[in-house]
Amino acid sequence: MLPGIALPQAGVRNQSLLTILAQFNLMTGIGLILDAGDKNSAPSGATSWLDVSGAGSNFFLGTTSGADATDPTFNGTAGRLSDAEYFSGDGGDFFTYSATNLTWMNSLHKDNALFSGVFWFYPATLGGAIFGTLGSTATGIGVRYGFDSLGAATFYVNRAGGTTSLLYSTTNVITTNTWNFVGISINEATGAGGLIINTNGNTETATSTYSSPTTSNASFTLQLMAGGNNLIPLANGSRFGCCAMWQSRALTSAEITSIYSATRKRFKV
């Protein structure tokens, strides 16, 4: 827990992710906050998941502003802020950033990358992407963060030609058919210890150095619940609850753990 910040107590109504991050003074460098339980982020009948951070980083349900087969389905009651408010997918659903990638989205895989992200999701089966601009690791340029068939959280960074700049898989694993929290923080320039990954409150650190990173932009528009180019979506029956990403800030291990501790009650973890 961060100094001077009290976590929500038993019997107190759940708070939105925006409220928690503001209380923790973690709004500096924010790039997006999306929350299925926040009526300002997921209002009834919306065709986009609306960013409440103030950065304006809205995401289409699916690939466009219109209804199509790739749209995740909203579940629950708008604004209720419980584990019953989430977007569900059928194995081919995801969220796509609603414009051309912003500079920070195109820089996640580049030299001196500096960013963070926290996510609550519910995988029906193991294997899938949480966010990405990479698409396929065989050909794409960008990043992809997800988990493999054994449940290890996996962070890919690719340069031109589909070759790897950084690949890290966690020892701690994701669990199916329950809510999971994952957090990632990277300051590429730091090197040893500059990559932090939190899996359900368990922290691992690793080198953050990208090997021969490219200066080219990402191959694909940033997606959530998939890894870019509509590839590697979360499986049928999976859920996505809320997330935040920082465009110019590497959260500390303590900051990520505090977010986990403050949000887990809502997801009954």
Tab-separated table of C-alpha atoms in Angstrom:
chain	number	residue	atom	x	y	z
A	1	MET	CA	0.000	0.000	0.000
A	2	LEU	CA	1.255	3.447	-0.837
A	3	PRO	CA	2.036	5.781	2.083
A	4	GLY	CA	-0.985	7.726	3.332
A	5	ILE	CA	-3.519	5.841	1.198
A	6	ALA	CA	-6.153	3.688	2.867
A	7	LEU	CA	-7.547	0.749	0.945
A	8	PRO	CA	-11.325	0.323	0.645
A	9	GLN	CA	-12.728	-1.345	3.771
A	10	ALA	CA	-15.241	-4.174	4.054
A	11	GLY	CA	-18.789	-2.938	3.502
A	12	VAL	CA	-17.654	0.111	1.535
A	13	ARG	CA	-18.996	0.394	-2.008
A	14	ASN	CA	-16.510	-0.583	-4.690
A	15	GLN	CA	-14.682	2.296	-6.347
A	16	SER	CA	-13.977	2.822	-10.017
A	17	LEU	CA	-10.476	2.291	-11.332
A	18	LEU	CA	-10.271	6.022	-12.084
A	19	THR	CA	-11.112	6.907	-8.479
A	20	ILE	CA	-8.525	4.495	-7.102
A	21	LEU	CA	-5.743	5.715	-9.380
A	22	ALA	CA	-6.550	9.339	-8.568
A	23	GLN	CA	-6.470	8.591	-4.828
A	24	PHE	CA	-3.074	6.936	-5.260
A	25	ASN	CA	-1.745	9.938	-7.224
A	26	LEU	CA	-1.086	7.705	-10.225
A	27	MET	CA	-2.608	9.879	-12.940
A	28	THR	CA	0.665	11.392	-14.149
A	29	GLY	CA	1.614	9.872	-17.494
A	30	ILE	CA	-1.725	8.078	-17.886
A	31	GLY	CA	-2.656	7.000	-21.401
A	32	LEU	CA	-6.026	5.333	-20.868
A	33	ILE	CA	-8.460	4.047	-18.247
A	34	LEU	CA	-11.262	1.726	-19.354
A	35	ASP	CA	-13.692	0.308	-16.800
A	36	ALA	CA	-16.722	-1.860	-17.562
A	37	GLY	CA	-18.198	-0.939	-14.177
A	38	ASP	CA	-17.913	2.821	-14.632
A	39	LYS	CA	-21.023	4.260	-16.307
A	40	ASN	CA	-18.901	7.014	-17.854
A	41	SER	CA	-16.642	4.429	-19.467
A	42	ALA	CA	-19.253	1.839	-20.422
A	43	PRO	CA	-22.582	3.665	-20.664
A	44	SER	CA	-25.654	1.680	-21.607
A	45	GLY	CA	-25.826	0.973	-25.339
A	46	ALA	CA	-22.386	2.379	-26.184
A	47	THR	CA	-20.543	1.130	-29.280
A	48	SER	CA	-17.143	2.150	-27.878
A	49	TRP	CA	-15.375	1.605	-24.566
A	50	LEU	CA	-14.712	5.149	-23.419
A	51	ASP	CA	-11.467	6.301	-21.832
A	52	VAL	CA	-12.108	8.168	-18.569
A	53	SER	CA	-8.481	9.213	-18.001
A	54	GLY	CA	-8.872	12.474	-19.893
A	55	ALA	CA	-6.495	11.335	-22.637
A	56	GLY	CA	-9.322	10.519	-25.058
A	57	SER	CA	-8.078	7.016	-25.902
A	58	ASN	CA	-11.420	5.416	-26.744
A	59	PHE	CA	-11.665	1.893	-28.122
A	60	PHE	CA	-14.169	0.465	-30.591
A	61	LEU	CA	-16.070	-2.618	-29.590
A	62	GLY	CA	-14.683	-4.844	-32.332
A	63	THR	CA	-12.967	-3.232	-35.298
A	64	THR	CA	-15.300	-0.340	-36.138
A	65	SER	CA	-17.797	2.072	-34.592
A	66	GLY	CA	-20.645	-0.028	-35.967
A	67	ALA	CA	-21.984	-3.335	-34.730
A	68	ASP	CA	-20.257	-6.406	-36.135
A	69	ALA	CA	-19.306	-9.981	-35.260
A	70	THR	CA	-16.125	-8.904	-33.437
A	71	ASP	CA	-17.895	-6.784	-30.807
A	72	PRO	CA	-17.511	-7.908	-27.187
A	73	THR	CA	-20.809	-8.072	-25.266
A	74	PHE	CA	-21.455	-5.912	-22.223
A	75	ASN	CA	-22.773	-7.784	-19.190
A	76	GLY	CA	-24.243	-6.426	-15.953
A	77	THR	CA	-25.733	-3.064	-14.999
A	78	ALA	CA	-24.064	0.143	-16.146
A	79	GLY	CA	-22.264	1.809	-13.253
A	80	ARG	CA	-22.757	-0.980	-10.712
A	81	LEU	CA	-19.006	-1.612	-10.157
A	82	SER	CA	-19.128	-5.303	-9.276
A	83	ASP	CA	-17.583	-8.461	-10.714
A	84	ALA	CA	-20.782	-8.850	-12.772
A	85	GLU	CA	-19.943	-5.809	-14.944
A	86	TYR	CA	-17.644	-6.900	-17.757
A	87	PHE	CA	-17.304	-7.431	-21.495
A	88	SER	CA	-17.410	-11.028	-22.697
A	89	GLY	CA	-16.015	-12.539	-25.880
A	90	ASP	CA	-16.810	-15.519	-28.091
A	91	GLY	CA	-13.247	-16.280	-29.169
A	92	GLY	CA	-13.294	-13.706	-31.960
A	93	ASP	CA	-14.076	-10.507	-30.053
A	94	PHE	CA	-11.746	-7.675	-29.023
A	95	PHE	CA	-11.329	-3.905	-28.685
A	96	THR	CA	-9.500	-1.728	-31.233
A	97	TYR	CA	-8.154	1.766	-30.641
A	98	SER	CA	-10.512	4.137	-32.434
A	99	ALA	CA	-7.925	6.097	-34.449
A	100	THR	CA	-4.398	5.810	-35.809
A	101	ASN	CA	-1.999	4.705	-33.094
A	102	LEU	CA	-0.801	7.544	-30.914
A	103	THR	CA	2.951	8.124	-30.665
A	104	TRP	CA	3.185	6.252	-27.354
A	105	MET	CA	1.328	3.250	-28.785
A	106	ASN	CA	3.805	3.126	-31.666
A	107	SER	CA	6.729	3.413	-29.232
A	108	LEU	CA	6.043	0.478	-26.909
A	109	HIS	CA	8.581	-1.641	-28.829
A	110	LYS	CA	11.177	1.076	-29.469
A	111	ASP	CA	14.427	2.072	-27.785
A	112	ASN	CA	13.872	3.783	-24.403
A	113	ALA	CA	10.286	2.495	-24.151
A	114	LEU	CA	8.613	3.672	-20.954
A	115	PHE	CA	5.127	2.438	-20.103
A	116	SER	CA	2.950	0.458	-17.708
A	117	GLY	CA	-0.371	-1.358	-17.711
A	118	VAL	CA	-2.759	-3.078	-15.300
A	119	PHE	CA	-5.592	-5.398	-16.337
A	120	TRP	CA	-8.401	-7.469	-14.799
A	121	PHE	CA	-9.619	-10.317	-16.986
A	122	TYR	CA	-11.213	-13.778	-16.749
A	123	PRO	CA	-9.858	-16.390	-19.189
A	124	ALA	CA	-12.077	-19.334	-20.096
A	125	THR	CA	-9.066	-21.333	-21.300
A	126	LEU	CA	-5.318	-20.793	-21.281
A	127	GLY	CA	-3.668	-19.002	-24.176
A	128	GLY	CA	-4.518	-15.561	-25.533
A	129	ALA	CA	-3.465	-11.933	-25.708
A	130	ILE	CA	-4.356	-9.135	-23.302
A	131	PHE	CA	-3.079	-6.302	-25.500
A	132	GLY	CA	-0.845	-5.857	-28.494
A	133	THR	CA	0.288	-4.037	-31.607
A	134	LEU	CA	2.271	-6.996	-32.910
A	135	GLY	CA	-0.165	-9.503	-34.333
A	136	SER	CA	1.875	-12.529	-35.330
A	137	THR	CA	5.344	-12.904	-33.831
A	138	ALA	CA	6.455	-14.405	-37.150
A	139	THR	CA	6.096	-11.202	-39.157
A	140	GLY	CA	4.962	-8.252	-37.065
A	141	ILE	CA	6.617	-5.251	-35.409
A	142	GLY	CA	5.372	-4.239	-31.976
A	143	VAL	CA	4.536	-5.735	-28.590
A	144	ARG	CA	2.169	-8.387	-27.361
A	145	TYR	CA	1.330	-9.207	-23.746
A	146	GLY	CA	-0.691	-12.286	-22.959
A	147	PHE	CA	-0.340	-15.786	-21.585
A	148	ASP	CA	0.596	-19.144	-23.042
A	149	SER	CA	-1.044	-22.587	-22.923
A	150	LEU	CA	0.584	-23.243	-19.535
A	151	GLY	CA	-0.691	-19.974	-18.059
A	152	ALA	CA	2.592	-18.061	-17.983
A	153	ALA	CA	2.207	-14.339	-18.635
A	154	THR	CA	4.332	-13.621	-21.703
A	155	PHE	CA	5.690	-10.330	-23.029
A	156	TYR	CA	6.918	-10.210	-26.645
A	157	VAL	CA	8.760	-7.347	-28.313
A	158	ASN	CA	9.511	-7.723	-32.022
A	159	ARG	CA	11.595	-5.710	-34.463
A	160	ALA	CA	11.559	-5.717	-38.273
A	161	GLY	CA	11.294	-9.110	-39.957
A	162	GLY	CA	9.449	-10.656	-37.047
A	163	THR	CA	12.640	-11.150	-35.018
A	164	THR	CA	12.661	-10.842	-31.246
A	165	SER	CA	13.955	-7.838	-29.288
A	166	LEU	CA	12.747	-9.188	-25.927
A	167	LEU	CA	10.781	-12.203	-24.741
A	168	TYR	CA	9.934	-12.892	-21.112
A	169	SER	CA	7.614	-15.512	-19.611
A	170	THR	CA	6.689	-15.510	-15.946
A	171	THR	CA	7.052	-18.282	-13.421
A	172	ASN	CA	3.729	-17.316	-11.842
A	173	VAL	CA	0.698	-18.417	-13.854
A	174	ILE	CA	-2.809	-17.331	-14.818
A	175	THR	CA	-5.796	-19.389	-13.603
A	176	THR	CA	-8.777	-20.212	-15.814
A	177	ASN	CA	-12.414	-19.498	-15.008
A	178	THR	CA	-11.688	-16.888	-12.388
A	179	TRP	CA	-10.687	-13.223	-12.323
A	180	ASN	CA	-6.973	-12.562	-12.775
A	181	PHE	CA	-4.904	-9.414	-12.341
A	182	VAL	CA	-1.793	-8.736	-14.389
A	183	GLY	CA	0.418	-5.675	-14.339
A	184	ILE	CA	3.439	-4.757	-16.414
A	185	SER	CA	5.940	-1.921	-16.096
A	186	ILE	CA	8.971	-1.303	-18.257
A	187	ASN	CA	11.721	1.269	-18.421
A	188	GLU	CA	13.743	-0.066	-21.320
A	189	ALA	CA	16.747	2.129	-20.555
A	190	THR	CA	17.131	0.656	-17.056
A	191	GLY	CA	18.291	-2.804	-18.078
A	192	ALA	CA	18.520	-5.203	-15.115
A	193	GLY	CA	15.287	-5.088	-13.130
A	194	GLY	CA	13.655	-2.618	-15.504
A	195	LEU	CA	10.861	-5.029	-16.448
A	196	ILE	CA	8.290	-5.695	-13.706
A	197	ILE	CA	5.413	-8.156	-14.131
A	198	ASN	CA	2.800	-8.736	-11.453
A	199	THR	CA	0.576	-11.814	-11.733
A	200	ASN	CA	-2.216	-11.894	-9.144
A	201	GLY	CA	-0.090	-10.049	-6.616
A	202	ASN	CA	3.122	-11.988	-7.284
A	203	THR	CA	5.945	-9.862	-8.665
A	204	GLU	CA	8.806	-10.855	-10.953
A	205	THR	CA	11.536	-8.629	-12.365
A	206	ALA	CA	13.778	-9.080	-15.384
A	207	THR	CA	15.970	-7.143	-17.767
A	208	SER	CA	14.179	-4.511	-19.804
A	209	THR	CA	16.799	-4.124	-22.529
A	210	TYR	CA	15.496	-4.438	-26.097
A	211	SER	CA	17.995	-6.069	-28.439
A	212	SER	CA	18.528	-3.930	-31.587
A	213	PRO	CA	15.063	-2.317	-31.428
A	214	THR	CA	13.603	-0.900	-34.610
A	215	THR	CA	12.639	2.727	-35.179
A	216	SER	CA	9.672	1.651	-37.322
A	217	ASN	CA	6.139	2.052	-36.039
A	218	ALA	CA	4.028	-0.885	-34.904
A	219	SER	CA	2.539	-3.123	-37.548
A	220	PHE	CA	-1.014	-2.849	-36.233
A	221	THR	CA	-3.417	-0.659	-34.280
A	222	LEU	CA	-3.396	-1.286	-30.534
A	223	GLN	CA	-5.959	-3.876	-29.501
A	224	LEU	CA	-7.170	-5.141	-26.137
A	225	MET	CA	-8.364	-8.719	-25.656
A	226	ALA	CA	-6.256	-9.577	-28.721
A	227	GLY	CA	-2.656	-9.120	-29.806
A	228	GLY	CA	-3.096	-6.888	-32.867
A	229	ASN	CA	-4.487	-7.564	-36.353
A	230	ASN	CA	-7.388	-9.431	-34.674
A	231	LEU	CA	-5.027	-12.285	-33.788
A	232	ILE	CA	-4.755	-14.397	-30.611
A	233	PRO	CA	-8.017	-13.193	-29.013
A	234	LEU	CA	-9.100	-14.429	-25.605
A	235	ALA	CA	-11.080	-17.654	-25.812
A	236	ASN	CA	-14.847	-18.054	-25.973
A	237	GLY	CA	-16.363	-17.296	-22.572
A	238	SER	CA	-13.539	-14.999	-21.448
A	239	ARG	CA	-14.220	-11.651	-19.776
A	240	PHE	CA	-12.507	-8.256	-19.571
A	241	GLY	CA	-13.240	-6.046	-16.582
A	242	CYS	CA	-11.031	-2.962	-16.529
A	243	CYS	CA	-7.577	-1.731	-17.423
A	244	ALA	CA	-5.261	1.250	-17.413
A	245	MET	CA	-2.100	2.036	-19.352
A	246	TRP	CA	0.517	4.706	-18.720
A	247	GLN	CA	2.181	6.238	-21.757
A	248	SER	CA	5.244	7.749	-20.081
A	249	ARG	CA	5.567	6.174	-16.665
A	250	ALA	CA	7.076	2.960	-15.331
A	251	LEU	CA	5.118	2.076	-12.202
A	252	THR	CA	7.059	0.656	-9.290
A	253	SER	CA	6.397	-2.803	-7.937
A	254	ALA	CA	4.781	-1.238	-4.856
A	255	GLU	CA	2.464	0.914	-6.986
A	256	ILE	CA	1.265	-2.061	-9.043
A	257	THR	CA	0.723	-4.134	-5.904
A	258	SER	CA	-1.302	-1.287	-4.352
A	259	ILE	CA	-3.581	-1.192	-7.408
A	260	TYR	CA	-4.077	-4.947	-7.145
A	261	SER	CA	-4.858	-4.723	-3.429
A	262	ALA	CA	-7.334	-1.877	-3.931
A	263	THR	CA	-9.229	-3.505	-6.811
A	264	ARG	CA	-9.306	-7.206	-5.909
A	265	LYS	CA	-12.319	-6.914	-3.574
A	266	ARG	CA	-14.494	-5.859	-6.500
A	267	PHE	CA	-13.565	-9.032	-8.382
A	268	LYS	CA	-13.957	-11.234	-5.276
A	269	VAL	CA	-10.322	-12.305	-5.342
